[in-house]
Amino acid sequence: MKIPKHIGIIPDGNRRWAEGKGLSKDKGYEQGVDPGLEVFKLCEKAGVEEVTYYGFTVDNTKRPMEQRLAFTQACIDAVKTISKENVDLLVVGNTKSPMFPEELLPYTKRQTCNKGGVKVNILVNYNWKWDLYELKGSKSSSNNINNEIQSSEISRMDLIIRWGGRRRLSGFLPVQSVYSDFYVVDELWPDFRSEHFYDALNWYEEQDVTLGG
Amino acid sequence: MKIPKHIGIIPDGNRRWAEGKGLSKDKGYEQGVDPGLEVFKLCEKAGVEEVTYYGFTVDNTKRPMEQRLAFTQACIDAVKTISKENVDLLVVGNTKSPMFPEELLPYTKRQTCNKGGVKVNILVNYNWKWDLYELKGSKSSSNNINNEIQSSEISRMDLIIRWGGRRRLSGFLPVQSVYSDFYVVDELWPDFRSEHFYDALNWYEEQDVTLGG
């Protein structure tokens, strides 16, 4: 089976899930932590080498405070949970803003957790413009743009899986996603099931990979 | 009805179409010119303000010569055909390479054709790295990244429609596509039918537009 080396995860639909249960929107985010661990374990088992999660963005922080606090806590919990696994863990985001949670600062340099293993990246207070603007300071004449952006430690993604039915990237790593195959799961992220992941892998296997050629 | 202001068109599947007809791959491209005009007319009728076509890329020029000549000619024919309409026409691509067709140089500044009207952009010898590298020369301290890339005259796309079944951007305008809704038509581009376009508009109408918020 052709296994993607690097999978991007867009865990969307937490607020719609909460509303569907008659809860306030902020109650959806904590339901996203367990699925994050589950999909990681499936990736590890399948031999995926790198996984990147779209945590929260600078745009998201403009939402009502109770939501902001809830998704920030969910990201902190997700990092703590994943750090108990055998991973090489990195958090990428704008740390120069008060919206970046202090607890995650140690992970802004890649940390080998336990025995190390799959590279796991979690975007926290990420912003695509912040990512690309790093190019403006570049003095390099190289042609490898991936090395000169803020998220330069995150490699090109082969497959992006988005939960929650929306068919768009919403600013998710514009450089690493240029050639990614994009699979959408209609179910909401808190309703994650392992079949979603395997359906995506089976679909990916049928895709040719041309990298624009 | 909610009409997208700007639609991006990825006209994929010309080579597969030719193979399906027992023709050599290069014979598929000339079949893509008429659909380009048809979809333009539907956009104009629907009140779309801007349309951008993914013509060919620098990566594509590495294909066998007969294919390269055929898709280059198809792009020249597409520009000539569209220039007979009431449009404001622009060609965007790397003109400093011999792969850029000389005939299209006049269109690298936006030309008002006839009475003018819909903005039509055609990417010719385009490359996403070439587009973003323009940022490196930027002296501006503004926060509007869209103004500082090579394709700065092309606005953010609301909806991208890709023909030919592939679910990926293949390097299509990484900055203008960050928030775009992405609709995939399984049929190949030379098999274009107006229903494809209307299905995409109907789907788009159901999407919420958050721009990352």
Coordinates of N, CA, C and O in Angstrom, one line a residue, chain A residues 15 57 59-60 63 127-130 132-133 135-136 138-146 148 165-172 174-175 177-184 203 206-213, chain B residues 15 57 59-60 63 127-130 132-133 135-136 138-146 148 165-172 174-175 177-184 203 206-213:
Chain A
R15 N -17.5 23.1 17.1 CA -18.6 24.0 17.5 C -20.0 23.4 17.0 O -20.9 23.4 17.8
T57 N -5.7 29.3 15.0 CA -5.1 30.4 14.2 C -5.2 31.7 14.9 O -6.1 31.9 15.8
D59 N -6.5 34.2 13.4 CA -7.9 34.6 13.1 C -8.9 34.1 14.1 O -9.8 34.8 14.5
N60 N -8.7 32.8 14.5 CA -9.6 32.2 15.5 C -9.7 32.9 16.8 O -10.7 32.9 17.5
R63 N -12.6 35.2 18.1 CA -13.9 34.7 18.5 C -14.2 35.0 20.0 O -13.2 35.4 20.7
N127 N -0.6 31.6 11.7 CA -1.2 32.6 10.7 C -0.4 32.5 9.4 O 0.8 32.6 9.4
W128 N -1.1 32.3 8.3 CA -0.4 32.0 7.1 C 0.4 33.2 6.6 O 1.5 33.1 6.0
K129 N -0.1 34.4 6.9 CA 0.7 35.6 6.6 C 2.0 35.7 7.4 O 3.1 36.0 6.9
W130 N 1.9 35.4 8.7 CA 3.0 35.4 9.6 C 4.1 34.4 9.0 O 5.3 34.6 9.0
L132 N 4.5 33.3 5.9 CA 5.1 33.7 4.6 C 6.0 35.0 4.8 O 6.9 35.2 4.0
Y133 N 5.6 35.8 5.7 CA 6.4 37.1 5.8 C 7.8 36.9 6.2 O 8.6 37.8 6.0
L135 N 9.8 35.3 4.7 CA 10.5 35.4 3.4 C 11.2 36.8 3.2 O 12.2 36.9 2.6
K136 N 10.5 37.8 3.8 CA 10.9 39.2 3.5 C 12.3 39.4 4.2 O 13.0 40.3 3.7
S138 N 14.6 37.2 4.3 CA 15.6 36.2 3.9 C 16.7 36.9 3.0 O 16.4 37.7 2.1
K139 N 17.9 36.5 3.3 CA 19.0 37.0 2.6 C 19.5 35.9 1.6 O 20.4 36.1 0.8
S140 N 18.9 34.7 1.7 CA 19.4 33.6 0.9 C 19.0 33.8 -0.5 O 18.0 34.3 -0.9
S141 N 19.9 33.2 -1.4 CA 19.5 33.2 -2.8 C 19.1 31.8 -3.3 O 19.0 31.6 -4.4
S142 N 18.9 31.0 -2.3 CA 18.5 29.6 -2.7 C 17.1 29.6 -3.3 O 16.3 30.6 -3.1
N143 N 16.8 28.5 -3.9 CA 15.5 28.4 -4.5 C 14.5 27.5 -3.7 O 13.5 27.1 -4.2
N144 N 14.9 27.2 -2.5 CA 14.1 26.3 -1.7 C 13.2 27.1 -0.7 O 13.6 27.3 0.5
I145 N 12.1 27.5 -1.1 CA 11.2 28.4 -0.4 C 10.8 27.8 0.9 O 10.6 28.4 2.0
N146 N 10.7 26.4 0.9 CA 10.2 25.7 2.2 C 11.2 26.0 3.3 O 10.8 25.8 4.5
E148 N 12.6 28.8 4.1 CA 12.8 30.2 4.4 C 11.5 30.8 5.0 O 11.4 32.0 5.1
G165 N -16.7 18.5 6.7 CA -17.4 18.8 5.4 C -17.0 20.0 4.6 O -17.3 20.1 3.5
R166 N -16.2 20.9 5.2 CA -15.8 22.1 4.4 C -14.7 21.7 3.5 O -13.8 21.0 3.8
R167 N -14.8 22.2 2.3 CA -13.7 21.9 1.3 C -12.9 23.1 1.0 O -13.0 23.8 0.0
R168 N -12.0 23.4 2.0 CA -11.1 24.5 1.8 C -10.0 24.4 2.8 O -10.1 23.6 3.8
L169 N -8.9 25.1 2.6 CA -7.7 24.9 3.4 C -7.7 25.9 4.6 O -7.0 25.6 5.6
S170 N -8.5 27.0 4.5 CA -8.6 27.9 5.6 C -7.2 28.4 6.1 O -7.0 28.5 7.3
G171 N -6.3 28.6 5.2 CA -5.0 29.1 5.6 C -4.0 28.1 6.1 O -3.0 28.5 6.7
F172 N -4.3 26.8 5.9 CA -3.4 25.8 6.5 C -2.2 25.6 5.7 O -2.2 25.1 4.6
P174 N 0.2 27.2 3.5 CA 0.0 27.4 2.0 C 1.2 26.8 1.2 O 1.0 26.4 0.1
V175 N 2.4 26.8 1.8 CA 3.5 26.3 1.0 C 3.6 24.8 1.1 O 3.7 24.1 0.0
S177 N 1.2 22.8 1.4 CA -0.1 22.2 0.8 C -0.2 22.3 -0.7 O -1.2 21.9 -1.2
V178 N 0.8 22.9 -1.3 CA 0.6 23.2 -2.8 C 0.3 21.9 -3.6 O -0.4 22.0 -4.6
Y179 N 0.9 20.8 -3.2 CA 0.7 19.6 -4.0 C -0.1 18.5 -3.3 O -0.2 17.4 -3.7
S180 N -0.6 18.9 -2.1 CA -1.3 17.9 -1.3 C -2.6 17.4 -1.9 O -3.4 18.2 -2.4
D181 N -2.8 16.1 -1.8 CA -4.2 15.6 -2.1 C -5.1 15.9 -0.9 O -4.6 15.8 0.3
F182 N -6.3 16.3 -1.2 CA -7.2 16.8 -0.1 C -8.4 16.0 0.0 O -9.2 15.9 -0.9
Y183 N -8.6 15.4 1.2 CA -9.7 14.4 1.4 C -10.6 15.0 2.5 O -10.1 15.4 3.5
V184 N -11.9 15.1 2.2 CA -12.8 15.7 3.1 C -13.7 14.6 3.7 O -14.3 13.8 3.0
W203 N -8.4 6.1 -0.5 CA -8.6 7.0 -1.6 C -7.2 7.5 -2.1 O -6.9 7.6 -3.3
E206 N -5.2 5.6 -4.6 CA -5.7 5.6 -6.1 C -5.1 6.9 -6.8 O -5.3 7.0 -8.0
Q207 N -4.6 7.8 -6.0 CA -4.2 9.1 -6.6 C -2.8 8.9 -7.2 O -1.9 8.3 -6.6
D208 N -2.6 9.5 -8.4 CA -1.2 9.6 -8.9 C -0.6 10.8 -8.2 O -1.2 11.7 -7.8
V209 N 0.7 10.7 -8.1 CA 1.5 11.8 -7.4 C 2.4 12.4 -8.5 O 3.3 11.7 -9.0
T210 N 2.2 13.7 -8.9 CA 3.0 14.2 -10.0 C 3.8 15.4 -9.5 O 4.7 15.9 -10.2
L211 N 3.5 16.0 -8.3 CA 4.1 17.2 -7.8 C 4.2 18.3 -8.9 O 5.2 18.9 -9.1
G212 N 3.1 18.4 -9.6 CA 2.9 19.5 -10.5 C 3.5 19.2 -11.9 O 3.5 20.1 -12.8
G213 N 4.1 18.1 -12.1 CA 4.8 17.8 -13.4 C 3.9 17.4 -14.5 O 2.7 17.6 -14.5
Chain B
R15 N -5.1 15.5 -21.3 CA -4.3 14.3 -21.8 C -5.1 13.0 -21.6 O -5.1 12.2 -22.5
T57 N 2.2 25.7 -16.2 CA 3.2 26.0 -15.2 C 4.6 25.8 -15.7 O 4.8 25.0 -16.7
D59 N 6.6 23.9 -14.2 CA 6.7 22.4 -14.0 C 6.2 21.7 -15.3 O 6.8 20.8 -15.7
N60 N 5.1 22.1 -15.8 CA 4.5 21.5 -17.0 C 5.5 21.5 -18.2 O 5.4 20.6 -19.0
R63 N 7.5 18.6 -19.6 CA 6.9 17.4 -20.3 C 7.5 17.3 -21.7 O 8.1 18.3 -22.2
N127 N 4.5 29.8 -11.8 CA 5.2 28.9 -10.9 C 5.0 29.5 -9.5 O 5.2 30.7 -9.3
W128 N 4.5 28.7 -8.6 CA 4.1 29.3 -7.2 C 5.3 29.8 -6.5 O 5.2 30.8 -5.8
K129 N 6.5 29.2 -6.7 CA 7.7 29.7 -6.0 C 8.1 31.1 -6.6 O 8.5 32.0 -5.9
W130 N 8.0 31.2 -7.9 CA 8.3 32.5 -8.6 C 7.4 33.5 -8.0 O 7.8 34.7 -7.8
L132 N 5.8 33.7 -5.0 CA 6.1 34.0 -3.6 C 7.5 34.7 -3.5 O 7.6 35.5 -2.6
Y133 N 8.4 34.3 -4.3 CA 9.8 34.9 -4.1 C 9.8 36.4 -4.3 O 10.7 37.0 -3.8
L135 N 8.3 38.4 -2.7 CA 8.2 38.9 -1.3 C 9.7 39.2 -0.8 O 9.8 40.1 0.0
K136 N 10.6 38.5 -1.3 CA 12.0 38.7 -0.8 C 12.6 40.0 -1.2 O 13.4 40.6 -0.5
S138 N 10.7 42.7 -1.2 CA 9.8 43.7 -0.7 C 10.4 44.6 0.3 O 11.1 44.1 1.3
K139 N 10.3 45.9 0.2 CA 10.8 46.8 1.2 C 9.6 47.3 2.1 O 9.8 48.0 3.0
S140 N 8.4 46.9 1.7 CA 7.2 47.4 2.4 C 7.1 46.8 3.8 O 7.4 45.7 4.0
S141 N 6.5 47.6 4.7 CA 6.3 47.1 6.0 C 4.8 46.8 6.2 O 4.3 46.6 7.2
S142 N 4.0 46.9 5.0 CA 2.6 46.7 5.1 C 2.3 45.2 5.5 O 3.2 44.4 5.4
N143 N 1.1 45.0 5.8 CA 0.7 43.6 6.2 C -0.2 43.0 5.1 O -0.8 41.9 5.4
N144 N -0.2 43.6 4.0 CA -1.0 43.0 2.9 C -0.2 42.2 1.9 O 0.2 42.7 0.9
I145 N 0.0 40.9 2.2 CA 0.9 40.1 1.5 C 0.4 40.0 0.0 O 1.2 39.9 -0.9
N146 N -0.9 40.1 -0.2 CA -1.4 39.9 -1.6 C -0.9 41.0 -2.5 O -0.9 40.8 -3.7
E148 N 2.2 42.1 -2.6 CA 3.7 42.0 -2.7 C 4.2 40.8 -3.4 O 5.4 40.5 -3.3
G165 N -11.3 15.4 -11.7 CA -11.3 14.5 -10.5 C -10.2 14.7 -9.5 O -10.3 14.1 -8.4
R166 N -9.1 15.3 -9.8 CA -8.0 15.4 -8.8 C -8.4 16.4 -7.7 O -9.0 17.5 -8.0
R167 N -8.2 16.1 -6.5 CA -8.5 17.0 -5.4 C -7.3 17.6 -4.8 O -6.8 17.3 -3.8
R168 N -6.7 18.5 -5.6 CA -5.5 19.2 -5.1 C -5.3 20.5 -5.9 O -5.9 20.7 -7.0
L169 N -4.5 21.4 -5.3 CA -4.4 22.7 -6.0 C -3.2 22.7 -7.0 O -3.2 23.6 -7.9
S170 N -2.3 21.8 -6.9 CA -1.2 21.7 -7.9 C -0.5 23.1 -8.0 O -0.1 23.5 -9.1
G171 N -0.3 23.8 -6.9 CA 0.5 25.0 -7.0 C -0.3 26.2 -7.5 O 0.3 27.3 -7.8
F172 N -1.6 26.1 -7.6 CA -2.5 27.2 -8.1 C -2.6 28.4 -7.1 O -3.3 28.2 -6.1
P174 N -1.1 30.0 -4.4 CA -1.2 29.7 -3.0 C -1.7 30.8 -2.1 O -2.4 30.5 -1.1
V175 N -1.5 32.0 -2.4 CA -2.0 33.1 -1.5 C -3.4 33.4 -1.8 O -4.2 33.5 -0.8
S177 N -5.6 31.4 -2.8 CA -6.5 30.2 -2.6 C -6.6 29.9 -1.1 O -7.3 28.9 -0.8
V178 N -6.0 30.6 -0.2 CA -6.0 30.2 1.2 C -7.4 30.0 1.8 O -7.6 29.1 2.6
Y179 N -8.4 30.8 1.4 CA -9.7 30.7 1.9 C -10.8 30.2 0.9 O -12.0 30.2 1.1
S180 N -10.3 29.8 -0.3 CA -11.2 29.4 -1.4 C -11.9 28.1 -1.1 O -11.3 27.2 -0.6
D181 N -13.2 28.1 -1.4 CA -14.0 26.8 -1.4 C -13.6 26.1 -2.7 O -13.4 26.7 -3.8
F182 N -13.4 24.8 -2.6 CA -12.8 24.0 -3.6 C -13.8 22.9 -4.1 O -14.1 22.0 -3.4
Y183 N -14.2 23.0 -5.4 CA -15.2 22.1 -5.9 C -14.6 21.3 -7.0 O -13.9 21.9 -7.9
V184 N -14.8 20.0 -7.0 CA -14.1 19.1 -8.0 C -15.2 18.5 -8.9 O -16.2 17.9 -8.4
W203 N -23.6 24.4 -5.1 CA -22.8 24.0 -3.9 C -22.2 25.1 -3.1 O -22.3 25.2 -1.9
E206 N -24.3 27.0 -0.6 CA -24.6 26.4 0.7 C -23.4 26.6 1.7 O -23.5 26.2 2.9
Q207 N -22.3 27.0 1.2 CA -21.1 27.2 2.1 C -21.1 28.5 2.9 O -21.6 29.5 2.3
D208 N -20.8 28.4 4.1 CA -20.6 29.7 4.8 C -19.2 30.2 4.5 O -18.3 29.5 4.0
V209 N -19.1 31.5 4.6 CA -17.8 32.2 4.2 C -17.3 32.8 5.5 O -17.9 33.7 6.0
T210 N -16.2 32.3 6.0 CA -15.7 32.9 7.3 C -14.4 33.6 7.2 O -13.9 34.3 8.1
L211 N -13.7 33.3 6.0 CA -12.3 33.8 5.9 C -11.4 33.6 7.1 O -10.7 34.4 7.5
G212 N -11.5 32.3 7.6 CA -10.7 31.9 8.7 C -11.1 32.3 10.0 O -10.4 32.1 11.0
G213 N -12.2 33.1 10.2 CA -12.6 33.6 11.5 C -13.3 32.6 12.4 O -13.3 31.4 12.1

